[in-house]
Amino acid sequence: MSSSNTLDQPLSIIEPHGGLGVALIATLRRDLTLMLRRRSEVMNPLAFFALVITLFPLGLSPDPELLATVAPGLLWVAALLATLLSLDSLFRADFEDGSLEQLLLAPQPLAAMVLAKVVVHWLLTGLPLALMAPVLGLMLGLPAGSHLILMLALALGSASLSLVGAIGAALTVGLARGGVLLSLLVLPLYIPVLIFGAGAVQAALLGSGVAAHLAILGALLALAVMLAPWAIAAALRISVNG
Amino acid sequence: MWAFIHKLGSPKWFYGISARLMPWFWIAAAALLLVGSVWGLLFTPADYQQGNSFRIIYVHVPAAFLAQSIFVSMAIAGLVFMVWKIKVADMAAAVMAPLGAAMTFIALFSGGVWGIPTWGTWWMWDARLTSMLILLFLYIGVIALRGAFASRDSGSRAASVLAMVGVINIPIIKYSVDWWYTLHQPASFTITGRVSMPMEMWAPLLLMVLGFYSFFIALTLMRTRSEILRRESGKRWVQALAEETP
């Protein structure tokens, strides 16, 4: 008995603190706190989003009618690029200070912990982008009726973007200059979300049903939630050990 | 069964068995491609709508088939490598990626050339061409990711993960692009929408497709063999082999 007791000891120390729920909440709280302390990282994608949207009327034409027809695509492409920019920092700081290694060593399943990290990323990148989009839509002459759909589609779609993007971020976090490579890996995978996201807004503009688009965005999200955490976890293990 | 897989996984055994298999695939590829292209280019009657320009189908369709199949085989090889740690699978995946990218490029280029007589333009945002273009980007991503890692093992595993992620996404991308295309552009001219293809046009196409596949298998075997020699150059059997051959 006594010999097995010494073996069991580390486990019994971990167990009271180590339920999955506790660990998930701790990760969520930690990442949220960290991100909120680095406000500029939260603000930068939003400023980028607004700036890119400002460039289009200057490059195309200030004609509101023309802008309104291309607005769904512009808003989605700009939001997609803003998400892409924010991805590089998703695991970078944790990788550099070694806390990512601790996460890998933790007894909780890595896929679940990673999901918590992605949720924080979405809360502070995708959701603010979605909330800000109607303002920019207004500036592009998007009719008021489509604003709610734009927001909904962006909120749903950006969650998939965060999940899929995190795979790319996890694969490139160990590389010194992974930025361009990251966009090369991730952008092709973003295309379905872009098509259905922009399609939802377009459908709202035309007055046809948007339910199908939103449903497909939801389906893409469900698929991403189911599969992406495993890929992210595998990718992180490669990056940390490599 | 397992013993067989592990035997197949040994580079030395694979090097031996591939030496015996390779000539057959080369012969099959040469025969099929020769008969298929001569039949398709010289003896098949011209299309009543497109004239002789339709003959580019004998390059375009096999290349497009192969472009997609190679990505799937690459992902399967990646899965085998990740699950069973079989190094030969990774070597095969590594040599398949540039070949697949080349096939995708051939499909895109021949599609563009075909576009001139049929659409009057090199490029149209046609659903098939667009999906092919995205596939090319996916290939470039896999190749770039493999090259970006300093350690070969990390690069191999990262490329395997990306290939698997890509292969799950390819059907999603394909269907969303198809959907996008039908919504935005009514098809002015469909190349492949034709219901039935007469036998004399279809048979050489089949030969060409089979020929392309044989060519792909033969080339993959050959390149995997040289990859084995390169990666295993420190092993005794490779050095013995190098001493044998003058």
Short mmCIF file of C-alpha atoms in Angstrom, two decimals:
data_model
loop_
_atom_site.label_atom_id
_atom_site.label_comp_id
_atom_site.label_asym_id
_atom_site.label_seq_id
_atom_site.Cartn_x
_atom_site.Cartn_y
_atom_site.Cartn_z
CA MET A 1 0.00 0.00 0.00
CA SER A 2 2.66 2.45 1.02
CA SER A 3 4.64 2.02 -2.19
CA SER A 4 1.61 2.63 -4.39
CA ASN A 5 0.76 5.61 -2.23
CA THR A 6 3.93 7.39 -3.22
CA LEU A 7 3.12 6.74 -6.84
CA ASP A 8 -0.38 8.08 -6.44
CA GLN A 9 0.76 11.15 -4.64
CA PRO A 10 1.32 13.48 -7.61
CA LEU A 11 -2.13 12.60 -8.93
CA SER A 12 -3.82 13.27 -5.64
CA ILE A 13 -2.12 16.64 -5.48
CA ILE A 14 -3.32 17.57 -8.94
CA GLU A 15 -6.83 16.28 -8.72
CA PRO A 16 -8.47 18.76 -6.35
CA HIS A 17 -7.42 21.63 -8.62
CA GLY A 18 -7.48 19.88 -11.91
CA GLY A 19 -11.05 19.32 -13.08
CA LEU A 20 -11.55 20.21 -16.73
CA GLY A 21 -14.10 22.87 -15.93
CA VAL A 22 -11.83 24.58 -13.43
CA ALA A 23 -8.94 24.54 -15.88
CA LEU A 24 -11.11 25.89 -18.70
CA ILE A 25 -12.39 28.76 -16.60
CA ALA A 26 -8.87 29.50 -15.38
CA THR A 27 -7.57 29.61 -18.96
CA LEU A 28 -10.45 31.80 -20.08
CA ARG A 29 -9.92 34.20 -17.20
CA ARG A 30 -6.15 34.31 -17.65
CA ASP A 31 -6.32 34.97 -21.39
CA LEU A 32 -9.04 37.57 -21.03
CA THR A 33 -7.06 39.40 -18.37
CA LEU A 34 -3.89 39.28 -20.45
CA MET A 35 -5.63 40.54 -23.57
CA LEU A 36 -7.44 43.31 -21.73
CA ARG A 37 -4.14 44.49 -20.31
CA ARG A 38 -2.70 44.70 -23.80
CA ARG A 39 -5.44 46.94 -25.10
CA SER A 40 -3.59 47.93 -28.23
CA GLU A 41 -3.72 44.34 -29.44
CA VAL A 42 -7.49 44.44 -29.13
CA MET A 43 -7.76 47.85 -30.75
CA ASN A 44 -5.35 47.32 -33.64
CA PRO A 45 -7.51 44.93 -35.71
CA LEU A 46 -10.47 47.30 -35.26
CA ALA A 47 -8.43 50.29 -36.41
CA PHE A 48 -7.12 48.23 -39.32
CA PHE A 49 -10.67 47.24 -40.26
CA ALA A 50 -11.82 50.87 -40.31
CA LEU A 51 -8.72 52.00 -42.19
CA VAL A 52 -9.07 49.40 -44.95
CA ILE A 53 -12.73 50.29 -45.40
CA THR A 54 -11.70 53.95 -45.68
CA LEU A 55 -9.33 53.10 -48.49
CA PHE A 56 -11.99 51.64 -50.76
CA PRO A 57 -14.07 54.79 -51.43
CA LEU A 58 -10.77 56.56 -52.10
CA GLY A 59 -9.63 53.88 -54.49
CA LEU A 60 -12.96 53.12 -56.16
CA SER A 61 -15.37 56.03 -56.13
CA PRO A 62 -17.33 57.96 -53.50
CA ASP A 63 -20.59 57.10 -55.31
CA PRO A 64 -22.85 55.63 -52.57
CA GLU A 65 -24.75 53.41 -54.99
CA LEU A 66 -21.63 51.73 -56.28
CA LEU A 67 -20.26 51.37 -52.76
CA ALA A 68 -23.50 49.85 -51.49
CA THR A 69 -23.35 47.11 -54.13
CA VAL A 70 -19.79 46.11 -53.24
CA ALA A 71 -20.07 46.82 -49.51
CA PRO A 72 -20.85 43.23 -48.35
CA GLY A 73 -17.73 41.88 -50.03
CA LEU A 74 -15.55 44.78 -48.91
CA LEU A 75 -16.65 44.53 -45.29
CA TRP A 76 -16.10 40.79 -45.25
CA VAL A 77 -12.69 40.89 -46.91
CA ALA A 78 -11.54 43.66 -44.58
CA ALA A 79 -12.84 41.83 -41.50
CA LEU A 80 -11.15 38.66 -42.69
CA LEU A 81 -7.82 40.42 -43.10
CA ALA A 82 -8.19 42.08 -39.70
CA THR A 83 -8.75 38.65 -38.13
CA LEU A 84 -5.75 37.33 -40.00
CA LEU A 85 -3.55 40.11 -38.60
CA SER A 86 -4.58 39.32 -35.05
CA LEU A 87 -3.83 35.61 -35.41
CA ASP A 88 -0.07 35.83 -35.16
CA SER A 89 -0.27 36.98 -31.53
CA LEU A 90 -2.71 34.21 -30.56
CA PHE A 91 -0.05 31.81 -29.28
CA ARG A 92 3.07 33.93 -29.73
CA ALA A 93 3.39 35.40 -26.23
CA ASP A 94 2.56 32.07 -24.58
CA PHE A 95 5.11 30.35 -26.78
CA GLU A 96 7.83 32.81 -25.92
CA ASP A 97 7.34 32.85 -22.14
CA GLY A 98 6.95 29.08 -21.91
CA SER A 99 3.36 28.96 -20.66
CA LEU A 100 2.38 27.10 -23.81
CA GLU A 101 4.67 24.25 -22.76
CA GLN A 102 2.95 24.17 -19.39
CA LEU A 103 -0.39 23.98 -21.15
CA LEU A 104 0.87 21.01 -23.15
CA LEU A 105 2.05 19.30 -19.98
CA ALA A 106 -1.20 19.91 -18.12
CA PRO A 107 -3.30 16.81 -17.45
CA GLN A 108 -6.39 18.32 -19.11
CA PRO A 109 -6.96 17.56 -22.80
CA LEU A 110 -5.09 20.11 -24.87
CA ALA A 111 -7.89 20.39 -27.45
CA ALA A 112 -10.30 21.68 -24.81
CA MET A 113 -7.81 24.16 -23.40
CA VAL A 114 -7.04 25.42 -26.86
CA LEU A 115 -10.74 25.90 -27.51
CA ALA A 116 -10.86 28.21 -24.48
CA LYS A 117 -8.02 30.26 -25.95
CA VAL A 118 -9.81 30.53 -29.28
CA VAL A 119 -13.02 31.60 -27.54
CA VAL A 120 -11.10 34.47 -25.94
CA HIS A 121 -9.63 35.39 -29.31
CA TRP A 122 -13.09 35.51 -30.83
CA LEU A 123 -14.53 37.50 -27.92
CA LEU A 124 -11.87 40.18 -28.34
CA THR A 125 -11.44 40.15 -32.13
CA GLY A 126 -14.37 38.66 -34.01
CA LEU A 127 -17.12 39.99 -31.79
CA PRO A 128 -15.82 43.60 -31.71
CA LEU A 129 -15.37 43.46 -35.50
CA ALA A 130 -18.96 42.31 -35.86
CA LEU A 131 -20.20 45.04 -33.54
CA MET A 132 -18.25 47.67 -35.42
CA ALA A 133 -19.23 46.51 -38.91
CA PRO A 134 -22.64 48.29 -39.04
CA VAL A 135 -20.95 51.66 -38.51
CA LEU A 136 -18.65 51.03 -41.44
CA GLY A 137 -21.59 49.62 -43.39
CA LEU A 138 -23.39 52.90 -42.81
CA MET A 139 -20.41 54.76 -44.22
CA LEU A 140 -20.46 52.55 -47.30
CA GLY A 141 -24.14 53.29 -47.84
CA LEU A 142 -25.42 49.88 -46.83
CA PRO A 143 -29.18 50.13 -46.26
CA ALA A 144 -30.20 49.99 -42.60
CA GLY A 145 -32.19 46.79 -42.99
CA SER A 146 -29.10 44.69 -43.66
CA HIS A 147 -27.06 45.88 -40.66
CA LEU A 148 -28.38 43.30 -38.26
CA ILE A 149 -27.70 40.50 -40.75
CA LEU A 150 -24.20 41.85 -41.34
CA MET A 151 -23.54 41.78 -37.62
CA LEU A 152 -24.96 38.30 -37.16
CA ALA A 153 -23.12 36.87 -40.14
CA LEU A 154 -19.84 38.40 -39.03
CA ALA A 155 -20.26 37.19 -35.47
CA LEU A 156 -21.01 33.64 -36.63
CA GLY A 157 -18.42 33.61 -39.39
CA SER A 158 -15.60 35.16 -37.41
CA ALA A 159 -15.88 32.35 -34.87
CA SER A 160 -15.04 29.90 -37.68
CA LEU A 161 -12.29 32.26 -38.82
CA SER A 162 -10.77 32.25 -35.32
CA LEU A 163 -10.90 28.45 -35.14
CA VAL A 164 -9.47 27.78 -38.59
CA GLY A 165 -6.96 30.58 -38.22
CA ALA A 166 -5.75 29.15 -34.92
CA ILE A 167 -4.63 26.02 -36.82
CA GLY A 168 -2.40 28.17 -38.98
CA ALA A 169 -1.21 30.19 -35.97
CA ALA A 170 -0.36 26.99 -34.10
CA LEU A 171 1.57 25.62 -37.09
CA THR A 172 3.64 28.77 -37.53
CA VAL A 173 4.14 29.86 -33.91
CA GLY A 174 7.55 28.22 -33.71
CA LEU A 175 8.82 30.00 -36.80
CA ALA A 176 10.63 33.29 -36.44
CA ARG A 177 8.89 34.98 -39.34
CA GLY A 178 5.63 33.14 -39.77
CA GLY A 179 3.47 36.11 -40.75
CA VAL A 180 3.32 35.78 -44.51
CA LEU A 181 3.32 31.99 -44.33
CA LEU A 182 0.40 32.17 -41.91
CA SER A 183 -1.69 34.12 -44.39
CA LEU A 184 -0.74 31.71 -47.16
CA LEU A 185 -1.93 28.76 -45.07
CA VAL A 186 -5.08 30.31 -43.70
CA LEU A 187 -6.58 32.44 -46.46
CA PRO A 188 -7.54 29.58 -48.81
CA LEU A 189 -9.35 27.92 -45.90
CA TYR A 190 -11.29 31.13 -45.24
CA ILE A 191 -12.96 31.13 -48.64
CA PRO A 192 -16.14 29.19 -47.72
CA VAL A 193 -16.82 31.50 -44.76
CA LEU A 194 -16.23 34.53 -46.98
CA ILE A 195 -18.62 33.23 -49.65
CA PHE A 196 -21.48 32.50 -47.30
CA GLY A 197 -20.86 35.48 -45.03
CA ALA A 198 -20.82 37.98 -47.85
CA GLY A 199 -23.67 36.02 -49.46
CA ALA A 200 -25.82 36.53 -46.37
CA VAL A 201 -25.40 40.31 -46.52
CA GLN A 202 -25.95 40.30 -50.27
CA ALA A 203 -29.14 38.30 -49.81
CA ALA A 204 -30.32 40.79 -47.18
CA LEU A 205 -29.67 43.60 -49.67
CA LEU A 206 -31.66 41.86 -52.36
CA GLY A 207 -34.41 41.04 -49.92
CA SER A 208 -34.17 37.30 -50.44
CA GLY A 209 -33.98 34.86 -47.56
CA VAL A 210 -30.90 34.98 -45.42
CA ALA A 211 -31.72 31.97 -43.26
CA ALA A 212 -29.95 29.53 -45.59
CA HIS A 213 -26.71 31.50 -45.51
CA LEU A 214 -26.76 31.89 -41.77
CA ALA A 215 -27.58 28.20 -41.38
CA ILE A 216 -24.59 27.24 -43.52
CA LEU A 217 -22.36 29.62 -41.56
CA GLY A 218 -23.61 27.90 -38.43
CA ALA A 219 -22.91 24.49 -39.95
CA LEU A 220 -19.38 25.56 -40.86
CA LEU A 221 -18.91 26.76 -37.30
CA ALA A 222 -20.20 23.49 -35.87
CA LEU A 223 -17.78 21.56 -38.07
CA ALA A 224 -14.91 23.84 -37.10
CA VAL A 225 -15.68 23.55 -33.38
CA MET A 226 -15.72 19.80 -33.73
CA LEU A 227 -12.53 19.32 -35.74
CA ALA A 228 -10.29 22.38 -35.42
CA PRO A 229 -9.30 21.95 -31.72
CA TRP A 230 -7.71 18.59 -32.51
CA ALA A 231 -5.73 20.04 -35.39
CA ILE A 232 -4.70 23.03 -33.27
CA ALA A 233 -3.57 20.72 -30.47
CA ALA A 234 -1.56 18.53 -32.85
CA ALA A 235 -0.01 21.61 -34.46
CA LEU A 236 0.97 23.09 -31.10
CA ARG A 237 2.69 19.86 -30.09
CA ILE A 238 4.70 19.96 -33.32
CA SER A 239 5.62 23.62 -32.88
CA VAL A 240 6.65 23.29 -29.25
CA ASN A 241 8.68 20.12 -29.70
CA GLY A 242 10.26 21.15 -33.01
CA MET B 1 -1.19 -7.45 -41.69
CA TRP B 2 0.77 -5.30 -39.23
CA ALA B 3 4.00 -7.02 -40.05
CA PHE B 4 3.34 -6.26 -43.69
CA ILE B 5 2.75 -2.58 -42.96
CA HIS B 6 5.93 -2.31 -40.97
CA LYS B 7 7.86 -4.13 -43.63
CA LEU B 8 6.47 -1.71 -46.20
CA GLY B 9 7.49 1.07 -43.86
CA SER B 10 11.11 0.10 -43.90
CA PRO B 11 12.92 2.29 -46.44
CA LYS B 12 15.23 -0.54 -47.44
CA TRP B 13 12.41 -2.93 -48.25
CA PHE B 14 10.50 -0.21 -50.07
CA TYR B 15 13.61 0.61 -52.08
CA GLY B 16 13.81 -3.01 -53.23
CA ILE B 17 10.15 -3.55 -54.05
CA SER B 18 9.79 -0.21 -55.82
CA ALA B 19 12.69 -1.07 -58.11
CA ARG B 20 10.67 -4.05 -59.35
CA LEU B 21 7.36 -2.18 -59.62
CA MET B 22 8.59 1.00 -61.24
CA PRO B 23 9.39 -0.29 -64.75
CA TRP B 24 5.84 -1.65 -65.14
CA PHE B 25 4.31 1.71 -64.35
CA TRP B 26 6.70 3.48 -66.73
CA ILE B 27 5.81 1.06 -69.51
CA ALA B 28 2.09 1.41 -68.79
CA ALA B 29 2.37 5.20 -68.69
CA ALA B 30 4.31 5.40 -71.95
CA ALA B 31 1.96 3.03 -73.77
CA LEU B 32 -1.25 4.61 -72.50
CA LEU B 33 -0.10 8.18 -73.09
CA LEU B 34 1.18 7.39 -76.56
CA VAL B 35 -1.95 5.54 -77.69
CA GLY B 36 -4.27 7.97 -75.93
CA SER B 37 -2.70 11.12 -77.31
CA VAL B 38 -2.32 9.83 -80.88
CA TRP B 39 -5.90 8.55 -80.83
CA GLY B 40 -7.27 11.67 -79.21
CA LEU B 41 -5.32 14.20 -81.26
CA LEU B 42 -5.38 12.57 -84.69
CA PHE B 43 -8.23 10.10 -85.01
CA THR B 44 -11.04 11.41 -82.84
CA PRO B 45 -13.53 13.47 -84.87
CA ALA B 46 -13.63 17.18 -84.13
CA ASP B 47 -16.35 18.50 -81.85
CA TYR B 48 -19.30 19.99 -83.75
CA GLN B 49 -19.37 23.09 -81.53
CA GLN B 50 -15.76 23.62 -80.56
CA GLY B 51 -13.95 22.17 -83.53
CA ASN B 52 -10.46 20.95 -82.83
CA SER B 53 -9.97 23.09 -79.73
CA PHE B 54 -11.87 20.54 -77.66
CA ARG B 55 -8.86 18.22 -77.93
CA ILE B 56 -7.22 20.08 -75.08
CA ILE B 57 -9.56 18.02 -72.90
CA TYR B 58 -7.05 15.18 -73.26
CA VAL B 59 -4.57 17.14 -71.17
CA HIS B 60 -6.88 19.29 -69.10
CA VAL B 61 -9.14 16.65 -67.57
CA PRO B 62 -6.43 14.12 -66.62
CA ALA B 63 -4.35 16.90 -65.04
CA ALA B 64 -7.35 18.15 -63.08
CA PHE B 65 -8.19 14.62 -61.90
CA LEU B 66 -4.63 14.05 -60.83
CA ALA B 67 -4.36 17.44 -59.10
CA GLN B 68 -7.17 16.45 -56.75
CA SER B 69 -6.12 12.82 -56.32
CA ILE B 70 -2.57 13.80 -55.45
CA PHE B 71 -3.78 16.06 -52.65
CA VAL B 72 -5.86 13.23 -51.22
CA SER B 73 -2.96 10.75 -51.51
CA MET B 74 -0.69 13.30 -49.89
CA ALA B 75 -3.08 13.67 -46.96
CA ILE B 76 -3.40 9.88 -46.63
CA ALA B 77 0.38 9.55 -46.65
CA GLY B 78 0.49 12.28 -44.00
CA LEU B 79 -2.04 10.40 -41.88
CA VAL B 80 -0.04 7.17 -42.21
CA PHE B 81 3.09 9.05 -41.22
CA MET B 82 1.45 10.69 -38.20
CA VAL B 83 -0.26 7.54 -36.93
CA TRP B 84 2.29 4.81 -37.62
CA LYS B 85 5.43 6.97 -37.88
CA ILE B 86 6.28 5.36 -41.21
CA LYS B 87 9.01 7.48 -42.72
CA VAL B 88 8.49 6.27 -46.28
CA ALA B 89 4.95 7.70 -46.20
CA ASP B 90 6.34 11.11 -45.37
CA MET B 91 8.97 10.87 -48.10
CA ALA B 92 6.21 10.03 -50.57
CA ALA B 93 4.11 12.96 -49.33
CA ALA B 94 7.10 15.28 -49.69
CA VAL B 95 7.72 14.32 -53.31
CA MET B 96 4.02 14.33 -54.19
CA ALA B 97 3.44 17.97 -53.22
CA PRO B 98 5.42 19.65 -56.04
CA LEU B 99 4.03 17.12 -58.52
CA GLY B 100 0.49 17.94 -57.43
CA ALA B 101 1.16 21.65 -57.66
CA ALA B 102 2.54 21.15 -61.17
CA MET B 103 -0.56 19.19 -62.20
CA THR B 104 -2.80 21.92 -60.78
CA PHE B 105 -0.85 24.48 -62.74
CA ILE B 106 -1.16 22.40 -65.93
CA ALA B 107 -4.91 22.11 -65.38
CA LEU B 108 -5.19 25.88 -64.85
CA PHE B 109 -2.98 26.72 -67.80
CA SER B 110 -4.73 24.34 -70.18
CA GLY B 111 -8.04 25.71 -68.90
CA GLY B 112 -6.86 29.20 -69.78
CA VAL B 113 -5.70 28.13 -73.23
CA TRP B 114 -9.03 26.39 -73.75
CA GLY B 115 -10.80 29.56 -72.63
CA ILE B 116 -9.47 31.55 -75.60
CA PRO B 117 -11.48 29.75 -78.31
CA THR B 118 -14.52 29.00 -76.14
CA TRP B 119 -14.94 32.04 -73.88
CA GLY B 120 -12.74 34.47 -75.80
CA THR B 121 -10.67 35.17 -72.71
CA TRP B 122 -7.82 33.56 -70.81
CA TRP B 123 -9.48 33.67 -67.48
CA MET B 124 -13.03 33.54 -66.26
CA TRP B 125 -14.10 33.18 -62.66
CA ASP B 126 -15.57 29.84 -63.53
CA ALA B 127 -16.34 27.58 -60.57
CA ARG B 128 -13.96 24.82 -61.68
CA LEU B 129 -11.10 27.15 -62.50
CA THR B 130 -11.57 29.02 -59.23
CA SER B 131 -11.51 25.83 -57.16
CA MET B 132 -8.39 24.77 -59.06
CA LEU B 133 -6.74 28.09 -58.25
CA ILE B 134 -7.54 27.65 -54.57
CA LEU B 135 -6.15 24.11 -54.73
CA LEU B 136 -2.93 25.56 -56.14
CA PHE B 137 -2.73 27.91 -53.14
CA LEU B 138 -3.27 24.97 -50.79
CA TYR B 139 -0.41 23.10 -52.45
CA ILE B 140 1.85 26.15 -52.20
CA GLY B 141 0.97 26.42 -48.51
CA VAL B 142 1.89 22.80 -47.82
CA ILE B 143 5.17 23.10 -49.72
CA ALA B 144 6.06 26.39 -48.03
CA LEU B 145 5.23 25.10 -44.56
CA ARG B 146 7.41 22.03 -45.01
CA GLY B 147 10.30 24.19 -46.10
CA ALA B 148 9.88 26.74 -43.30
CA PHE B 149 10.93 24.46 -40.45
CA ALA B 150 14.57 24.11 -39.55
CA SER B 151 14.09 20.53 -38.37
CA ARG B 152 12.90 18.14 -41.06
CA ASP B 153 10.80 16.10 -38.67
CA SER B 154 8.80 19.12 -37.51
CA GLY B 155 8.34 20.24 -41.09
CA SER B 156 7.10 16.79 -42.06
CA ARG B 157 4.58 16.62 -39.26
CA ALA B 158 3.37 20.19 -39.80
CA ALA B 159 2.90 19.53 -43.51
CA SER B 160 1.00 16.33 -42.69
CA VAL B 161 -1.38 18.19 -40.38
CA LEU B 162 -1.91 20.91 -42.96
CA ALA B 163 -2.54 18.36 -45.72
CA MET B 164 -5.18 16.66 -43.57
CA VAL B 165 -6.81 19.98 -42.71
CA GLY B 166 -6.74 20.83 -46.40
CA VAL B 167 -8.30 17.59 -47.52
CA ILE B 168 -11.24 18.10 -45.16
CA ASN B 169 -11.64 21.61 -46.53
CA ILE B 170 -11.36 20.80 -50.23
CA PRO B 171 -14.94 19.49 -50.59
CA ILE B 172 -16.27 22.39 -48.51
CA ILE B 173 -14.38 24.89 -50.66
CA LYS B 174 -15.48 23.14 -53.83
CA TYR B 175 -19.17 23.18 -52.94
CA SER B 176 -19.12 26.74 -51.68
CA VAL B 177 -17.39 27.91 -54.84
CA ASP B 178 -19.91 26.01 -56.98
CA TRP B 179 -22.72 27.62 -55.01
CA TRP B 180 -21.13 31.06 -55.33
CA TYR B 181 -20.76 30.59 -59.08
CA THR B 182 -24.34 29.55 -59.72
CA LEU B 183 -25.51 32.56 -57.71
CA HIS B 184 -23.34 35.17 -59.37
CA GLN B 185 -22.82 34.09 -62.93
CA PRO B 186 -25.19 32.23 -65.16
CA ALA B 187 -23.08 29.71 -67.03
CA SER B 188 -22.67 31.07 -70.55
CA PHE B 189 -20.98 27.97 -71.83
CA THR B 190 -20.38 24.78 -69.95
CA ILE B 191 -17.60 22.56 -71.09
CA THR B 192 -18.43 19.55 -69.01
CA GLY B 193 -22.15 20.00 -68.66
CA ARG B 194 -22.77 17.88 -71.72
CA VAL B 195 -24.83 14.83 -70.95
CA SER B 196 -23.21 12.22 -73.08
CA MET B 197 -19.84 12.11 -74.71
CA PRO B 198 -19.57 9.90 -77.76
CA MET B 199 -17.55 6.77 -77.34
CA GLU B 200 -14.82 7.79 -79.79
CA MET B 201 -14.11 10.94 -77.74
CA TRP B 202 -14.46 9.25 -74.41
CA ALA B 203 -12.21 6.23 -74.92
CA PRO B 204 -8.98 8.15 -75.58
CA LEU B 205 -9.78 10.34 -72.58
CA LEU B 206 -9.98 7.26 -70.40
CA LEU B 207 -6.63 6.08 -71.76
CA MET B 208 -5.10 9.49 -71.06
CA VAL B 209 -6.46 9.55 -67.51
CA LEU B 210 -5.07 6.08 -66.82
CA GLY B 211 -1.79 7.09 -68.46
CA PHE B 212 -1.51 10.18 -66.26
CA TYR B 213 -2.14 8.05 -63.18
CA SER B 214 0.51 5.50 -64.18
CA PHE B 215 2.91 8.34 -64.87
CA PHE B 216 2.19 9.80 -61.44
CA ILE B 217 2.75 6.47 -59.68
CA ALA B 218 5.97 5.79 -61.59
CA LEU B 219 7.32 9.27 -60.94
CA THR B 220 6.36 9.17 -57.27
CA LEU B 221 8.12 5.81 -56.86
CA MET B 222 11.20 7.14 -58.60
CA ARG B 223 11.35 10.35 -56.59
CA THR B 224 10.60 8.54 -53.32
CA ARG B 225 13.54 6.25 -54.07
CA SER B 226 15.90 9.16 -54.48
CA GLU B 227 14.43 10.78 -51.36
CA ILE B 228 15.15 7.51 -49.48
CA LEU B 229 18.74 7.56 -50.65
CA ARG B 230 19.10 11.20 -49.67
CA ARG B 231 17.62 10.86 -46.20
CA GLU B 232 19.16 7.47 -45.41
CA SER B 233 22.57 8.30 -46.84
CA GLY B 234 24.15 7.61 -43.45
CA LYS B 235 22.75 4.06 -43.26
CA ARG B 236 24.97 1.08 -43.96
CA TRP B 237 22.80 -0.45 -46.70
CA VAL B 238 22.79 2.80 -48.68
CA GLN B 239 26.55 3.09 -48.41
CA ALA B 240 26.94 -0.53 -49.47
CA LEU B 241 24.68 0.23 -52.42
CA ALA B 242 26.78 3.24 -53.35
CA GLU B 243 29.94 1.11 -53.28
CA GLU B 244 28.38 -1.59 -55.44
CA THR B 245 27.37 0.71 -58.28
CA PRO B 246 30.35 2.02 -60.19
#
